[in-house]
Short mmCIF file of C-alpha atoms in Angstrom, two decimals:
data_model
loop_
_atom_site.label_atom_id
_atom_site.label_comp_id
_atom_site.label_asym_id
_atom_site.label_seq_id
_atom_site.Cartn_x
_atom_site.Cartn_y
_atom_site.Cartn_z
CA MET Q 7 66.82 85.74 89.96
CA SER Q 8 65.19 89.02 88.97
CA SER Q 9 64.68 90.21 85.42
CA ALA Q 10 67.74 91.27 83.44
CA PRO Q 11 69.14 94.74 84.23
CA LEU Q 12 68.33 97.29 81.56
CA PRO Q 13 71.98 97.65 80.38
CA LEU Q 14 72.16 93.88 79.84
CA THR Q 15 68.88 93.85 77.91
CA LEU Q 16 70.08 96.66 75.65
CA ALA Q 17 73.46 94.99 75.11
CA ASN Q 18 71.76 91.75 74.05
CA LEU Q 19 69.65 93.65 71.53
CA LEU Q 20 72.68 95.42 70.08
CA LEU Q 21 74.79 92.26 69.88
CA ALA Q 22 72.08 90.02 68.45
CA PRO Q 23 73.26 90.31 64.80
CA ALA Q 24 76.86 89.45 65.69
CA SER Q 25 75.80 86.44 67.73
CA ARG Q 26 74.85 84.58 64.55
CA ALA Q 27 78.56 83.73 64.28
CA ARG Q 28 78.02 81.04 66.90
CA ARG Q 29 76.54 78.90 64.11
CA ALA Q 30 80.09 78.54 62.75
CA PRO Q 31 82.28 78.22 65.86
CA ASP Q 32 85.33 76.92 64.00
CA ARG Q 33 85.32 79.98 61.78
CA ALA Q 34 84.98 82.21 64.86
CA PHE Q 35 87.87 80.33 66.49
CA ALA Q 36 90.07 80.80 63.40
CA ARG Q 37 89.54 84.56 63.62
CA LEU Q 38 90.49 84.56 67.30
CA LEU Q 39 93.59 82.53 66.56
CA ASP Q 40 94.61 84.91 63.76
CA ALA Q 41 94.11 87.89 66.05
CA ALA Q 42 96.29 86.29 68.75
CA GLY Q 43 99.24 85.98 66.36
CA PRO Q 44 101.40 83.14 65.06
CA ALA Q 45 102.88 82.28 68.46
CA ALA Q 46 99.41 81.15 69.57
CA ASP Q 47 99.37 78.38 66.96
CA ASP Q 48 100.30 75.69 69.49
CA GLU Q 49 98.23 72.64 68.59
CA ALA Q 50 98.27 70.93 71.98
CA PHE Q 51 97.13 74.16 73.64
CA THR Q 52 94.66 75.42 71.06
CA ASP Q 53 92.76 72.20 70.40
CA GLY Q 54 91.22 72.37 73.86
CA PHE Q 55 90.00 75.91 73.26
CA ARG Q 56 88.63 75.02 69.83
CA HIS Q 57 86.61 72.26 71.50
CA LEU Q 58 85.49 74.60 74.28
CA LEU Q 59 84.21 77.21 71.83
CA ARG Q 60 82.31 74.52 69.92
CA CYS Q 61 80.64 73.41 73.14
CA TRP Q 62 79.96 77.00 74.23
CA SER Q 63 78.40 77.86 70.87
CA GLY Q 64 75.72 75.22 71.42
CA ALA Q 65 74.90 76.15 75.01
CA ARG Q 66 71.24 76.25 75.95
CA HIS Q 67 69.75 79.72 76.44
CA LEU Q 68 73.01 81.45 75.52
CA THR Q 69 72.46 85.17 74.99
CA PRO Q 70 74.35 87.45 72.59
CA VAL Q 71 76.30 88.79 75.57
CA GLY Q 72 77.01 85.18 76.51
CA TRP Q 73 78.48 84.50 73.07
CA LEU Q 74 80.57 87.68 73.33
CA SER Q 75 81.85 86.43 76.71
CA ALA Q 76 82.73 83.05 75.20
CA ARG Q 77 84.77 84.63 72.42
CA GLY Q 78 86.39 87.01 74.90
CA HIS Q 79 87.39 84.17 77.20
CA VAL Q 80 88.91 82.07 74.42
CA GLY Q 81 90.51 85.04 72.67
CA ARG Q 82 92.16 86.28 75.87
CA HIS Q 83 93.74 82.90 76.59
CA LEU Q 84 95.00 82.56 73.02
CA ALA Q 85 96.50 86.06 73.07
CA ASN Q 86 98.16 85.49 76.44
CA ARG Q 87 99.61 82.18 75.28
CA ALA Q 88 101.06 83.87 72.21
CA ARG Q 89 102.59 86.66 74.30
CA VAL Q 90 104.12 84.32 76.88
CA ARG Q 91 105.61 82.07 74.19
CA ARG Q 92 107.03 85.08 72.36
CA LEU Q 93 108.56 86.53 75.52
CA CYS Q 94 110.13 83.20 76.48
CA ALA Q 95 111.61 82.90 72.98
CA GLU Q 96 113.01 86.44 73.10
CA HIS Q 97 114.30 86.07 76.69
CA PRO Q 98 115.17 82.39 77.32
CA GLU Q 99 116.33 83.31 80.81
CA ILE Q 100 112.66 83.84 81.81
CA GLU Q 101 112.22 80.07 82.15
CA ARG Q 102 115.22 79.96 84.47
CA GLU Q 103 113.54 82.30 86.93
CA PRO Q 104 113.21 80.37 90.23
CA VAL Q 105 109.69 80.10 91.66
CA GLU Q 106 110.77 78.93 95.09
CA ARG Q 107 108.58 77.65 97.93
CA PRO Q 108 105.34 79.14 96.58
CA VAL Q 109 102.23 79.02 98.74
CA PHE Q 110 99.06 77.76 97.08
CA VAL Q 111 95.76 78.44 98.88
CA VAL Q 112 93.27 75.74 97.88
CA GLY Q 113 89.95 74.40 99.12
CA LEU Q 114 86.34 74.28 98.08
CA PRO Q 115 85.07 77.66 96.90
CA ARG Q 116 83.47 79.85 99.56
CA THR Q 117 85.67 78.42 102.32
CA ALA Q 118 87.58 81.68 102.96
CA THR Q 119 90.19 81.03 100.28
CA THR Q 120 89.97 84.70 99.24
CA LEU Q 121 90.32 85.93 102.83
CA THR Q 122 93.25 83.57 103.46
CA HIS Q 123 94.95 84.77 100.28
CA GLY Q 124 94.30 88.38 101.24
CA VAL Q 125 95.77 87.91 104.72
CA LEU Q 126 98.91 86.31 103.29
CA SER Q 127 99.17 89.14 100.74
CA LEU Q 128 99.80 91.62 103.56
CA SER Q 129 103.46 90.69 103.92
CA ALA Q 130 106.10 92.70 102.09
CA ASP Q 131 107.92 89.37 101.68
CA HIS Q 132 105.09 87.95 99.58
CA ARG Q 133 104.07 88.47 95.96
CA CYS Q 134 100.45 87.97 94.92
CA PRO Q 135 99.40 88.34 91.28
CA LEU Q 136 97.02 91.22 90.64
CA LEU Q 137 93.91 90.88 88.52
CA TRP Q 138 95.20 93.10 85.71
CA GLU Q 139 98.43 91.09 85.58
CA LEU Q 140 96.57 87.79 85.31
CA LEU Q 141 94.36 89.10 82.52
CA ALA Q 142 97.36 90.19 80.41
CA PRO Q 143 100.67 88.86 81.82
CA ASP Q 144 103.70 90.71 80.48
CA LEU Q 145 107.12 92.04 81.41
CA GLU Q 146 107.55 95.30 83.33
CA ARG Q 147 105.76 98.02 81.39
CA GLY Q 148 106.05 101.75 81.06
CA ALA Q 149 103.44 103.90 82.77
CA ALA Q 150 101.28 104.20 79.64
CA GLU Q 151 101.29 100.46 78.89
CA ARG Q 152 100.60 99.61 82.50
CA GLU Q 153 97.64 101.97 82.60
CA LYS Q 154 96.30 100.40 79.40
CA ALA Q 155 96.42 96.95 80.99
CA VAL Q 156 94.80 98.18 84.20
CA ALA Q 157 92.09 99.90 82.16
CA GLY Q 158 91.30 96.58 80.50
CA ALA Q 159 90.78 95.00 83.91
CA ARG Q 160 88.59 97.94 84.94
CA ARG Q 161 86.41 97.41 81.88
CA LEU Q 162 85.97 93.74 82.71
CA VAL Q 163 85.06 94.44 86.32
CA GLY Q 164 82.84 97.34 85.32
CA GLY Q 165 80.98 95.16 82.85
CA ILE Q 166 80.37 92.47 85.46
CA ASN Q 167 79.13 95.00 87.99
CA LEU Q 168 76.89 96.64 85.38
CA PHE Q 169 75.35 93.43 84.02
CA ALA Q 170 75.30 91.49 87.34
CA PRO Q 171 74.95 94.11 90.10
CA GLY Q 172 74.71 91.49 92.85
CA PHE Q 173 77.97 89.75 91.96
CA ARG Q 174 80.25 92.13 93.85
CA HIS Q 175 78.37 91.47 97.10
CA ILE Q 176 79.56 87.85 96.83
CA HIS Q 177 83.01 88.24 95.29
CA ASP Q 178 84.37 91.76 95.02
CA LEU Q 179 86.73 91.93 92.05
CA ARG Q 180 89.33 94.71 92.20
CA PRO Q 181 91.36 95.47 89.05
CA GLU Q 182 94.50 96.23 91.05
CA GLY Q 183 93.91 93.78 93.89
CA PRO Q 184 95.25 90.24 94.45
CA GLU Q 185 93.34 87.62 92.48
CA GLU Q 186 93.34 83.89 91.88
CA CYS Q 187 95.13 81.72 89.35
CA THR Q 188 91.74 80.88 87.80
CA PHE Q 189 92.18 83.82 85.45
CA ALA Q 190 95.51 82.43 84.20
CA LEU Q 191 94.93 78.66 84.17
CA PRO Q 192 93.95 77.79 80.62
CA HIS Q 193 91.54 74.84 80.92
CA THR Q 194 89.18 74.98 83.89
CA VAL Q 195 85.57 74.19 84.76
CA MET Q 196 84.72 77.87 85.16
CA PRO Q 197 83.03 78.14 81.73
CA LEU Q 198 80.30 76.02 83.34
CA SER Q 199 79.69 78.94 85.68
CA GLN Q 200 78.79 81.03 82.64
CA ALA Q 201 76.95 78.65 80.34
CA MET Q 202 75.19 75.28 80.31
CA ILE Q 203 77.79 73.25 78.43
CA PRO Q 204 77.80 69.70 79.87
CA GLU Q 205 79.39 68.51 76.60
CA TYR Q 206 82.64 70.07 77.81
CA LEU Q 207 82.85 67.92 80.94
CA PRO Q 208 84.15 64.63 79.45
CA TRP Q 209 87.05 66.44 77.78
CA HIS Q 210 87.90 68.30 80.98
CA GLU Q 211 87.61 65.23 83.20
CA HIS Q 212 90.23 63.31 81.21
CA HIS Q 213 92.58 66.20 80.42
CA ASP Q 214 96.17 65.98 81.71
CA PHE Q 215 96.72 69.25 83.57
CA THR Q 216 100.48 68.99 83.96
CA ALA Q 217 101.05 71.11 80.86
CA ASP Q 218 98.57 73.68 82.19
CA TYR Q 219 100.62 74.07 85.35
CA ARG Q 220 103.87 74.34 83.41
CA TYR Q 221 102.27 77.20 81.51
CA LEU Q 222 101.03 78.73 84.77
CA LYS Q 223 104.61 78.66 86.06
CA GLN Q 224 105.76 80.42 82.88
CA ILE Q 225 103.22 83.17 83.55
CA TYR Q 226 104.62 83.76 87.03
CA GLN Q 227 108.16 83.63 85.67
CA VAL Q 228 107.21 86.35 83.18
CA LEU Q 229 105.68 88.45 85.97
CA GLN Q 230 108.81 87.94 88.09
CA TYR Q 231 111.41 88.56 85.39
CA GLY Q 232 113.23 91.86 85.91
CA ARG Q 233 111.35 92.53 89.14
CA PRO Q 234 112.28 91.93 92.80
CA ARG Q 235 111.95 88.27 93.76
CA ARG Q 236 109.55 87.52 96.58
CA ARG Q 237 107.72 84.40 97.70
CA TRP Q 238 104.69 83.81 95.51
CA VAL Q 239 101.36 83.42 97.32
CA LEU Q 240 98.81 81.99 94.92
CA LYS Q 241 95.22 80.88 95.21
CA SER Q 242 92.40 79.08 93.46
CA PRO Q 243 89.74 76.61 94.59
CA LEU Q 244 90.29 74.94 91.20
CA HIS Q 245 93.74 73.74 92.29
CA LEU Q 246 92.10 71.29 94.69
CA GLU Q 247 91.42 68.61 92.08
CA HIS Q 248 94.80 69.05 90.37
CA LEU Q 249 97.19 68.81 93.31
CA ASP Q 250 99.26 66.07 91.69
CA ALA Q 251 99.85 68.16 88.56
CA LEU Q 252 100.51 71.25 90.68
CA ARG Q 253 103.13 69.48 92.78
CA THR Q 254 104.78 67.96 89.71
CA VAL Q 255 105.52 71.49 88.49
CA PHE Q 256 105.93 73.15 91.92
CA PRO Q 257 107.48 70.34 94.01
CA ASP Q 258 108.46 72.61 96.92
CA ALA Q 259 105.04 74.29 97.18
CA THR Q 260 103.25 74.69 100.50
CA ILE Q 261 99.58 73.77 100.17
CA VAL Q 262 97.20 75.75 102.39
CA TRP Q 263 93.84 73.95 102.42
CA THR Q 264 90.88 75.91 103.82
CA HIS Q 265 87.90 74.07 105.32
CA ARG Q 266 84.23 74.84 105.88
CA ASP Q 267 80.93 72.95 106.07
CA PRO Q 268 80.31 71.82 102.45
CA ALA Q 269 76.57 72.43 102.74
CA THR Q 270 77.29 76.10 103.38
CA ALA Q 271 80.04 76.26 100.74
CA VAL Q 272 77.95 74.61 98.02
CA ALA Q 273 74.91 76.81 98.65
CA SER Q 274 77.03 79.96 98.64
CA PHE Q 275 78.89 78.96 95.49
CA CYS Q 276 75.70 78.04 93.62
CA SER Q 277 74.43 81.53 94.40
CA LEU Q 278 77.69 83.01 93.07
CA VAL Q 279 77.34 80.94 89.89
CA GLU Q 280 73.73 82.01 89.47
CA HIS Q 281 74.67 85.70 89.61
CA GLY Q 282 77.54 85.25 87.17
CA MET Q 283 75.69 82.97 84.78
CA ALA Q 284 72.79 85.42 84.54
CA VAL Q 285 75.00 87.66 82.41
CA GLY Q 286 75.16 85.21 79.51
CA THR Q 287 72.35 82.69 80.06
CA ARG Q 288 68.64 83.55 80.07
CA PRO Q 289 66.49 81.97 81.42
CA LEU Q 290 68.47 80.31 84.18
CA ASP Q 291 67.92 76.84 85.59
CA PRO Q 292 68.89 76.88 89.28
CA HIS Q 293 68.43 73.11 89.58
CA TRP Q 294 70.92 72.56 86.73
CA ILE Q 295 73.36 74.76 88.64
CA GLY Q 296 72.84 72.71 91.80
CA ALA Q 297 73.20 69.30 90.18
CA THR Q 298 76.19 70.31 88.04
CA TRP Q 299 78.19 71.99 90.76
CA LEU Q 300 77.43 69.39 93.43
CA GLU Q 301 78.99 66.85 91.06
CA LEU Q 302 81.95 69.07 90.15
CA LEU Q 303 82.74 70.19 93.69
CA SER Q 304 82.42 66.72 95.20
CA ARG Q 305 84.69 65.39 92.44
CA SER Q 306 87.19 68.12 93.27
CA ALA Q 307 87.15 67.21 96.97
CA ALA Q 308 87.55 63.49 96.23
CA ARG Q 309 90.53 64.11 93.95
CA GLY Q 310 92.03 66.45 96.51
CA LEU Q 311 91.69 63.81 99.21
CA ALA Q 312 93.38 61.21 97.00
CA ALA Q 313 96.30 63.54 96.22
CA ARG Q 314 96.59 64.60 99.86
CA ALA Q 315 97.96 61.19 100.80
CA ARG Q 316 101.00 61.91 98.62
CA ILE Q 317 101.79 65.34 100.10
CA PRO Q 318 104.42 65.44 102.87
CA GLY Q 319 102.98 66.64 106.15
CA GLU Q 320 105.38 69.58 106.33
CA ALA Q 321 104.08 70.85 102.96
CA LEU Q 322 100.40 70.85 103.97
CA VAL Q 323 98.60 73.37 106.18
CA ASP Q 324 94.94 72.85 107.12
CA VAL Q 325 93.04 76.05 107.92
CA PRO Q 326 89.62 75.60 109.56
CA TYR Q 327 87.09 78.33 108.80
CA SER Q 328 87.24 79.48 112.42
CA TRP Q 329 90.85 80.65 112.09
CA LEU Q 330 89.99 83.68 109.98
CA GLY Q 331 86.20 83.59 109.76
CA SER Q 332 85.71 84.06 113.50
CA ASP Q 333 88.79 85.90 114.77
CA PRO Q 334 91.24 87.04 112.06
CA ALA Q 335 93.49 88.79 114.58
CA ALA Q 336 94.12 85.48 116.35
CA GLY Q 337 94.15 83.36 113.20
CA ALA Q 338 96.53 85.44 111.06
CA PRO Q 339 99.65 84.85 113.21
CA LYS Q 340 98.90 81.10 113.27
CA LEU Q 341 98.55 81.09 109.50
CA TYR Q 342 101.85 82.89 108.98
CA ALA Q 343 103.67 80.59 111.38
CA ALA Q 344 102.23 77.53 109.63
CA VAL Q 345 103.62 78.58 106.23
CA GLY Q 346 106.98 79.63 107.68
CA ALA Q 347 106.46 83.38 107.21
CA ARG Q 348 107.08 86.24 109.64
CA TYR Q 349 104.06 88.20 110.83
CA THR Q 350 104.96 91.81 111.58
CA ASP Q 351 103.30 94.71 113.35
CA ALA Q 352 102.83 96.33 109.93
CA ASP Q 353 100.92 93.24 108.73
CA ALA Q 354 98.75 93.31 111.87
CA ALA Q 355 97.98 97.00 111.33
CA ARG Q 356 96.72 96.31 107.81
CA LEU Q 357 94.73 93.20 108.74
CA PRO Q 358 91.40 94.95 109.62
CA ALA Q 359 91.14 96.43 106.12
CA VAL Q 360 91.62 93.01 104.51
CA ALA Q 361 89.28 91.18 106.89
CA ALA Q 362 86.47 93.77 106.67
CA ARG Q 363 83.57 93.43 104.26
CA PRO Q 364 84.28 95.52 101.14
CA ARG Q 365 82.69 98.96 101.38
CA GLY Q 366 79.24 99.17 99.84
CA THR Q 367 78.58 95.43 99.82
CA ARG Q 368 75.84 93.66 101.74
CA VAL Q 369 75.54 90.31 103.49
CA HIS Q 370 75.22 87.39 101.07
CA SER Q 371 72.17 85.15 101.58
CA TYR Q 372 71.65 81.76 99.92
CA ASP Q 373 69.63 78.56 100.24
CA LEU Q 374 70.41 75.01 99.08
CA ALA Q 375 66.74 74.37 98.30
CA ARG Q 376 66.77 76.97 95.52
CA TYR Q 377 69.20 74.72 93.66
CA GLY Q 378 67.21 71.52 94.22
CA LEU Q 379 69.59 70.28 96.91
CA THR Q 380 69.26 69.18 100.52
CA ARG Q 381 71.82 68.90 103.29
CA ALA Q 382 71.52 65.12 102.98
CA ASP Q 383 72.50 65.37 99.29
CA VAL Q 384 75.59 67.37 100.17
CA ASP Q 385 76.56 65.27 103.18
CA THR Q 386 76.36 62.12 101.07
CA ALA Q 387 78.42 63.63 98.24
CA PHE Q 388 81.08 64.89 100.67
CA ALA Q 389 81.15 62.01 103.16
CA GLY Q 390 84.90 61.44 102.78
CA TYR Q 391 85.71 65.13 102.97
CA ASN Q 392 83.50 65.65 106.02
CA ALA Q 393 85.51 63.01 107.87
CA LEU Q 394 88.68 64.99 107.17
CA ARG Q 395 87.04 68.28 108.15
CA ALA Q 396 85.96 66.82 111.47
CA ARG Q 397 89.57 65.84 112.21
CA VAL Q 398 90.80 69.31 111.23
CA ASP Q 399 88.24 71.00 113.45
CA ARG Q 400 89.29 68.83 116.42
CA ALA Q 401 93.00 69.49 115.95
#
């Protein structure tokens, strides 16, 4: 990884005095909780974020921008929780909104989950959450309030592109484009893509995610309330290790599982993590990234395989990388048919724009060796998953 971009260096200098607050993370958390409002004071929800901020405050090589990111992450989730609870109290009918037959795109990261989600988003019958909605879920807003929310998403994306210029070549965030549930799920492993906080892992590993998915459903009920009802098409690689919790809350969901060679997926994702982590962690340790995410991703695949045995065949769609990665025009109709959706001429006409590389981005290159990993390491960690992938590829 190259030296820090000048804007990031300057931001770290300016924020250095404020970063001393990380020495008292509980005090910093109390301020975030106060700012979120009384509806955020939900002990079962907030305790996890208090613990996360404690862990984040002690991260190795955390920069002032990294500490700002930590507080922003925690503060956003607390504020959103407060807003969703308040809205559900004011409009009890929100929680009676039906979220029927949603589609969840899952799979290891970098297995074309984003492309699959984008292809399914083409249909006028489908509803995909947009990035700005996930960052600040709310009821239908007036033009001024909507623009304020979109502007907040633009600032986030602009900051990432300014501080990590290479990130958009790997995952192009669009403020008003479809995005993944990762931004709405409260407790995830994604903080480990921003900071070296292994102390957070034991808590996360033993956390019961059923309540997280009930809250996720509330978010989509809020976004649906007072608006036309369409079939939700949702996506996140992080769903893979929580399929049991997901199906407890969304029992009629269709699971679309994308597949790709794990050696390629792990190398590509480690590169993505490196670019993102460089914003808040200096210096970086690529081998820590490799070891940490090989463990996390292989755990995710193993849990997904275990849950898979409990999913009815008609509710599960396997999508090999070749379906959309090689020939989207041939793969898109198969994908739509598999999830029970109609594929129209209008969808086909819009497909090339979704399947094309975003304008101004370049080909992403990556190498397992940079992260201290070999193909043998990955093949061993994903032995069970590779057996499944071989069957999918032969089907």
